mmCIF file of C-alpha atoms in Angstrom:
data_model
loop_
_atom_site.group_PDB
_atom_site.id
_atom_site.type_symbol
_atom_site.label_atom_id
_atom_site.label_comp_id
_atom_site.label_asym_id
_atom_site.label_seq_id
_atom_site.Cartn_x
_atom_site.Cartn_y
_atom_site.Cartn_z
ATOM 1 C CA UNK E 1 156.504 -74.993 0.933
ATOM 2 C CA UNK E 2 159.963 -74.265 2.749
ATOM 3 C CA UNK E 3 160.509 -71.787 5.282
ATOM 4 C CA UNK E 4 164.749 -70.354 6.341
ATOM 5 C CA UNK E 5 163.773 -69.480 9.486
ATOM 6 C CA UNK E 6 165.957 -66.876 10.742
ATOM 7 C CA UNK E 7 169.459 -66.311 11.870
ATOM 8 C CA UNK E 8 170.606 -64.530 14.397
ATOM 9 C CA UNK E 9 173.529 -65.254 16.456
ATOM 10 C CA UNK E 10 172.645 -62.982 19.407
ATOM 11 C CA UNK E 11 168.971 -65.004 19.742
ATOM 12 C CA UNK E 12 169.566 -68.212 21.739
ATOM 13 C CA UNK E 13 168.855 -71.613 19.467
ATOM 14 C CA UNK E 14 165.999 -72.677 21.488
ATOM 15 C CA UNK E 15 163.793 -69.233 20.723
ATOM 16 C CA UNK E 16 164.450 -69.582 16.704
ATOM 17 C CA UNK E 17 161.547 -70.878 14.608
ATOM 18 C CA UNK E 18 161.777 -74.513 13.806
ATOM 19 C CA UNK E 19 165.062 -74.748 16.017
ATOM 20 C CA UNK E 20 167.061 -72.444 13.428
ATOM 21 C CA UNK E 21 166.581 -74.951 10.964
ATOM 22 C CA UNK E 22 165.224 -74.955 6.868
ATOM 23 C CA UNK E 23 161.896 -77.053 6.624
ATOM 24 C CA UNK E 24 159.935 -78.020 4.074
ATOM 25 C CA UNK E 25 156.035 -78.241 5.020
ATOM 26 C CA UNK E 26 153.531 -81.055 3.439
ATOM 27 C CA UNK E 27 149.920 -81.812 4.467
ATOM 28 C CA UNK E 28 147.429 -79.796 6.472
ATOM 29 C CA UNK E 29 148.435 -76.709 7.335
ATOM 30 C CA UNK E 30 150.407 -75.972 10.502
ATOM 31 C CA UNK E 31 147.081 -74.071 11.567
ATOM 32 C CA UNK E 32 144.564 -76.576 11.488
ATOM 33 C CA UNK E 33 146.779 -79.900 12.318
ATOM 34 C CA UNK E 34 144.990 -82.516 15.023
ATOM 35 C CA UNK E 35 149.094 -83.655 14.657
ATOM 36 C CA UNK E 36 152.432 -82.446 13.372
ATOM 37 C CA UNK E 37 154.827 -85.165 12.048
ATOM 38 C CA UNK E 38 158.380 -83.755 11.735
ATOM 39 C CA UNK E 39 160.893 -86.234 9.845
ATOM 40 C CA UNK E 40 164.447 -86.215 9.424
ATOM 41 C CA UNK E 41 166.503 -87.596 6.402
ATOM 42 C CA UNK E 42 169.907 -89.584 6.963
ATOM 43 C CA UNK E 43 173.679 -89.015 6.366
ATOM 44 C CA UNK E 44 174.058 -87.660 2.686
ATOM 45 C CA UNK E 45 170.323 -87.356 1.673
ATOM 46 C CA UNK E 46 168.124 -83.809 1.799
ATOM 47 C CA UNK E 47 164.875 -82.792 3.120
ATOM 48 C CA UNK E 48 162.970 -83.586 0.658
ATOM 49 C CA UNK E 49 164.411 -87.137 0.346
ATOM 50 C CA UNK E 50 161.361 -88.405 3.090
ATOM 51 C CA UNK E 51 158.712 -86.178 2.033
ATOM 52 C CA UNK E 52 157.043 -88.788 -0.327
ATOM 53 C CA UNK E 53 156.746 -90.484 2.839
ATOM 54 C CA UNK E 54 153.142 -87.475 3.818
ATOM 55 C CA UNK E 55 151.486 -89.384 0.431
ATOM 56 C CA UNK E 56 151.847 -92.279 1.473
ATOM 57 C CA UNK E 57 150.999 -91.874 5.353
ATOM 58 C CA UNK E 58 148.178 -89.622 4.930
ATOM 59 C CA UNK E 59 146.001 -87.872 6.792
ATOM 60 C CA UNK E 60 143.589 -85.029 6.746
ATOM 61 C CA UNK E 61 144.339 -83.479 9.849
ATOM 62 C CA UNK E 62 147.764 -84.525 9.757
ATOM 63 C CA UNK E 63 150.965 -81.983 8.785
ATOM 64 C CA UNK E 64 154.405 -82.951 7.962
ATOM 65 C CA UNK E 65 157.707 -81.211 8.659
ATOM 66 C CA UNK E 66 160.897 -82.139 7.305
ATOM 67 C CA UNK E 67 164.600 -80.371 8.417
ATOM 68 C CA UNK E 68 167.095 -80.157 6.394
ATOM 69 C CA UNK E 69 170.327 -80.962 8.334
ATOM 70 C CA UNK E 70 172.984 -78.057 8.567
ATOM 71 C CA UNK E 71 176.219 -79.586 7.658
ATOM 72 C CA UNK E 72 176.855 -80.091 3.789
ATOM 73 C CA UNK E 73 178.982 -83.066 2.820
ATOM 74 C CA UNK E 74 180.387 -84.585 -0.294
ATOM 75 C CA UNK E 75 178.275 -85.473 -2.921
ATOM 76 C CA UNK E 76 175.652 -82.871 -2.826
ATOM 77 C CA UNK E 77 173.991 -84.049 0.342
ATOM 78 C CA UNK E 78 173.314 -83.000 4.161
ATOM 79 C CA UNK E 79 174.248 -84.633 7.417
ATOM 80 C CA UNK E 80 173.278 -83.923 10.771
ATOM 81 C CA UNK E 81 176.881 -84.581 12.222
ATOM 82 C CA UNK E 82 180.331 -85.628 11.269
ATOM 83 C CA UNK E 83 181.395 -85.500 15.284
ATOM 84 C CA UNK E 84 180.387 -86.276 18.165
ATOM 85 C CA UNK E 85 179.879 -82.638 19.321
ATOM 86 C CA UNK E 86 178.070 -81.924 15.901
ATOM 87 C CA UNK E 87 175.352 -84.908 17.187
ATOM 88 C CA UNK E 88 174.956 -83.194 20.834
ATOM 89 C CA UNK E 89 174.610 -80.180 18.868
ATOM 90 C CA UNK E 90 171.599 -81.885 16.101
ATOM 91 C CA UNK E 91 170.015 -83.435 19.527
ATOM 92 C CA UNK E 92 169.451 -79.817 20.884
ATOM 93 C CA UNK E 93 168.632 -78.196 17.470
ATOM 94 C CA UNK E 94 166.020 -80.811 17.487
ATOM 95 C CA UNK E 95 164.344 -80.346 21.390
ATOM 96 C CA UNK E 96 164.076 -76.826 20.357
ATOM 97 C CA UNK E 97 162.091 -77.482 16.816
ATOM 98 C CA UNK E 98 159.669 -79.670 19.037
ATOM 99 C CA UNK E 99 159.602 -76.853 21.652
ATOM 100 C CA UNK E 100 159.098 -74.079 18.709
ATOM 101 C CA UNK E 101 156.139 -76.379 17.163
ATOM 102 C CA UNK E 102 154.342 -77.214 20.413
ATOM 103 C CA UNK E 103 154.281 -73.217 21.847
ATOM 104 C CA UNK E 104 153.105 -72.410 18.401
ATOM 105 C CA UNK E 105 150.730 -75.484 17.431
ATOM 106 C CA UNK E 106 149.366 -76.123 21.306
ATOM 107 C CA UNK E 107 146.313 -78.260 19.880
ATOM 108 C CA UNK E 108 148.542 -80.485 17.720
ATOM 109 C CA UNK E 109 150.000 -83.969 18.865
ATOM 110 C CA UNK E 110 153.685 -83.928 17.763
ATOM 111 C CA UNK E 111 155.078 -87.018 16.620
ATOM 112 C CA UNK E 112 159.438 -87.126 15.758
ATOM 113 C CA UNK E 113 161.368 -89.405 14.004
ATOM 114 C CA UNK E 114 163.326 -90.065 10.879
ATOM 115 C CA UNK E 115 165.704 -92.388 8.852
ATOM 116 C CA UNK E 116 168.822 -93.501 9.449
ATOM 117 C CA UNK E 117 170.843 -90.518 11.254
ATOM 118 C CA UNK E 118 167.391 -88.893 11.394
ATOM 119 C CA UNK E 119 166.231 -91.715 13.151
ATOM 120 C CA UNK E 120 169.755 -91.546 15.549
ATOM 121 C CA UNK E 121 169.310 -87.826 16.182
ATOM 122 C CA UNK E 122 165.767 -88.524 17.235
ATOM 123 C CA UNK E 123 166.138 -91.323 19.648
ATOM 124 C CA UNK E 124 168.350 -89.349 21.575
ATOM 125 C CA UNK E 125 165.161 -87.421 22.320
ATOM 126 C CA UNK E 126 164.505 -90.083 24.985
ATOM 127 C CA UNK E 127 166.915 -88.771 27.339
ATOM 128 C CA UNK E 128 163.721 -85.627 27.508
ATOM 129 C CA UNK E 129 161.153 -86.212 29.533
ATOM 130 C CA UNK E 130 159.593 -83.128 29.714
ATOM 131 C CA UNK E 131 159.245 -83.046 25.907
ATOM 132 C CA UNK E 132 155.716 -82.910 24.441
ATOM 133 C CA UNK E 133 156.396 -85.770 21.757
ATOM 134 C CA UNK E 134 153.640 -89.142 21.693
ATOM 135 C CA UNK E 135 155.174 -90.764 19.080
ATOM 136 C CA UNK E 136 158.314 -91.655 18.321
ATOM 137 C CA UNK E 137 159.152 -93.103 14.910
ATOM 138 C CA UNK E 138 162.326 -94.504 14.952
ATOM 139 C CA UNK E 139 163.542 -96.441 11.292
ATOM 140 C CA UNK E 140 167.001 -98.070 11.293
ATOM 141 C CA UNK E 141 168.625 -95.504 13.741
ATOM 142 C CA UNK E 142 171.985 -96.349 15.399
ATOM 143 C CA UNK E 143 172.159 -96.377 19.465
ATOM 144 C CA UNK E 144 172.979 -93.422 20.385
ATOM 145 C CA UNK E 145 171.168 -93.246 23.802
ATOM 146 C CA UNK E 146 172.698 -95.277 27.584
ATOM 147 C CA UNK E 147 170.645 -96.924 29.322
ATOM 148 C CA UNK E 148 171.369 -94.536 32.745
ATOM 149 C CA UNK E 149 169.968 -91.065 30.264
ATOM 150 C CA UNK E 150 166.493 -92.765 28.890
ATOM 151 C CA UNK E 151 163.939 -90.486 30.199
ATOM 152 C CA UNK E 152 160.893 -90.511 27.733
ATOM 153 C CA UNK E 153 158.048 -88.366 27.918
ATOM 154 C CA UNK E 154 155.330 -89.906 30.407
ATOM 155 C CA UNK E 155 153.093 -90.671 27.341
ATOM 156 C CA UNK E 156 155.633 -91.394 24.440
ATOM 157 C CA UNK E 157 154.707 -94.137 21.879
ATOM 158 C CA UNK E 158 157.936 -95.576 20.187
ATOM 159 C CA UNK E 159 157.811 -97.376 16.681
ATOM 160 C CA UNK E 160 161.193 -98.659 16.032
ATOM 161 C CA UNK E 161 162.336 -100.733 12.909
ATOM 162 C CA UNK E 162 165.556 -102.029 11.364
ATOM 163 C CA UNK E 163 166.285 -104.820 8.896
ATOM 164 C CA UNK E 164 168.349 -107.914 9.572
ATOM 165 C CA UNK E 165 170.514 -107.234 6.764
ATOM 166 C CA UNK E 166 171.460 -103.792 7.025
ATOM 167 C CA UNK E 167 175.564 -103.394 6.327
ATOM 168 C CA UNK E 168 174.975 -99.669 7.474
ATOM 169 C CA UNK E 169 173.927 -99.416 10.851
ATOM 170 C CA UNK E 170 173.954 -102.832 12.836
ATOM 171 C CA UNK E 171 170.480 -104.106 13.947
ATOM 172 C CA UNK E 172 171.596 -105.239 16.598
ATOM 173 C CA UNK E 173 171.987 -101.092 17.846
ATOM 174 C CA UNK E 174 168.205 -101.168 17.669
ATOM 175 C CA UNK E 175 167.899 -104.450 19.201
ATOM 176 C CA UNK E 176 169.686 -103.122 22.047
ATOM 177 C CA UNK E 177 167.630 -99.925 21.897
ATOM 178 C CA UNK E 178 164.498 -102.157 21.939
ATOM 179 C CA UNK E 179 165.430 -103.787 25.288
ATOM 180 C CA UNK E 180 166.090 -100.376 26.977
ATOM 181 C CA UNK E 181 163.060 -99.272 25.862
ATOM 182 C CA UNK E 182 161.274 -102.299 27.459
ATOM 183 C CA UNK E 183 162.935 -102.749 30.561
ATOM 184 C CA UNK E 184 161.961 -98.877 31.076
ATOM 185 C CA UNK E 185 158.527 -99.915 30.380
ATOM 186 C CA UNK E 186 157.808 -97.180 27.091
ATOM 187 C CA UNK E 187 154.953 -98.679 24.848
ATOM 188 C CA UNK E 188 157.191 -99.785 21.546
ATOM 189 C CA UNK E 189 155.959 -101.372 18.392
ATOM 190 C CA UNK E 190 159.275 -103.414 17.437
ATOM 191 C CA UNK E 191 159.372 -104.035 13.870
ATOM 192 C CA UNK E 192 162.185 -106.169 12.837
ATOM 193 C CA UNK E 193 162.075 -107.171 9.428
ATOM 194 C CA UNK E 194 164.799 -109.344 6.908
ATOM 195 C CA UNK E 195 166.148 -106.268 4.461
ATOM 196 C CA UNK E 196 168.536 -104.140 4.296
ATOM 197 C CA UNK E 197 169.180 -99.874 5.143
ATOM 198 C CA UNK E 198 165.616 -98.827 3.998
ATOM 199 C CA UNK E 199 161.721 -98.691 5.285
ATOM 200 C CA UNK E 200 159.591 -101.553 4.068
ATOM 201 C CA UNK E 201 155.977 -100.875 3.195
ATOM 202 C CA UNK E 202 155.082 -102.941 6.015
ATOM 203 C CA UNK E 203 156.694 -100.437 8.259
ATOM 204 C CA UNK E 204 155.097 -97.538 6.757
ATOM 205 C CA UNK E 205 151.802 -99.533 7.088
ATOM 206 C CA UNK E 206 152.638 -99.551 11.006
ATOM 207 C CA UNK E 207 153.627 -95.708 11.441
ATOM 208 C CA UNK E 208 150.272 -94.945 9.818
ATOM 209 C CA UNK E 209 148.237 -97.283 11.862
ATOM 210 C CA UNK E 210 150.216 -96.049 15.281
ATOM 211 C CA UNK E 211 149.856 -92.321 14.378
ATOM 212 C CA UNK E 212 145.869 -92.848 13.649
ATOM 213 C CA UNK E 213 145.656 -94.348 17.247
ATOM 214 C CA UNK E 214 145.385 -91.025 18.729
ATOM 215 C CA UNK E 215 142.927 -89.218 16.480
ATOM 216 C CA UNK E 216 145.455 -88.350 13.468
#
């Protein structure tokens, strides 16, 4: 199922459904969710390139949500910035989605994340603390977030992975991100693992066992 949600340029972003963004729904429906995952796809890929990702999770009382990123780039595919005001600009689209979904959905546990510059775009969630998000899936993202800005929501749950080998985004951006995240004290299930730019099984293994924690 995918929903345009609508535009209007005299609404502000944060009141549009979904954060003025297409998404493509998977799952349980919206209405009867214990927990709303919303993913995001990286640089040059579409919404629908994560969606086999709901299979292989699972989940009965468990919906997914993926965006499609707004800017169109060479090749067919989407991004969710070229710039650095274009990422500022993906950050806020994104606080407002979670905003949109938790008003709507107020008995569903939201969980973020994404791949990639999904996975970027997400982490700078972080710097929200008054956010309802408890999880936080974070796979191969590239540090985005200081230090000085973290401010995660009270009861955030962060899975972050990246492999070795990736010639994409440096692990060592979300080994840096992993020692922020524990010197701030946020609960983080650090999966390093010897690949390259992608999401191991093993990794998809540990999203599904952190998001069934909490009754999903």
């Amino acid at each position: 199922m995918v929903e345009n949600a609508s535009d209007s340029s005299a609404t502000d972003e944060s009141d549009l459904p979904w954060g003025g963004l297409k998404v493509q729904f998977s799952g349980a429906s919206l209405a009867d969710a214990d927990q709303i995952v919303v993913l995001l796809h990286g640089f040059g890929a579409t919404d629908a390139d994560l969606a086999p990702l709901a299979e292989y999770i699972g989940g009965d009382k468990r919906a997914f949500v993926f965006p499609a990123a707004p800017i169109s780039v060479d090749g067919g595919g989407l991004a969710w910035a070229t710039t650095e005001q274009e990422l500022e600009t993906a950050h806020a689209r994104l606080a407002s989605l979670v905003r949109f979904a938790s008003r709507t959905y107020p008995n569903a546990e939201i969980a973020v994340g994404g791949f990639s510059q999904g996975a970027t775009v997400s982490s700078m969630l972080l710097s929200d603390a008054n956010l309802p998000i408890r999880h936080l899936i974070l796979y191969s993202p590239a540090l985005a977030i200081d230090a000085e800005s973290l401010s995660p929501a009270r009861n955030i749950e962060v899975l972050l992975s990246h492999g070795r080998g990736d010639q994409v985004l440096p692990f060592d951006d979300a080994k840096q991100l992993h020692g922020m995240l524990k010197r701030k004290g946020v609960v983080t299930n650090w999966h390093p693992f010897d690949d390259g730019h992608t999401i191991t099984t093993e990794v998809l293994d540990a999203t599904r066992d952190q998001l069934s924690r909490e009754g999903g």
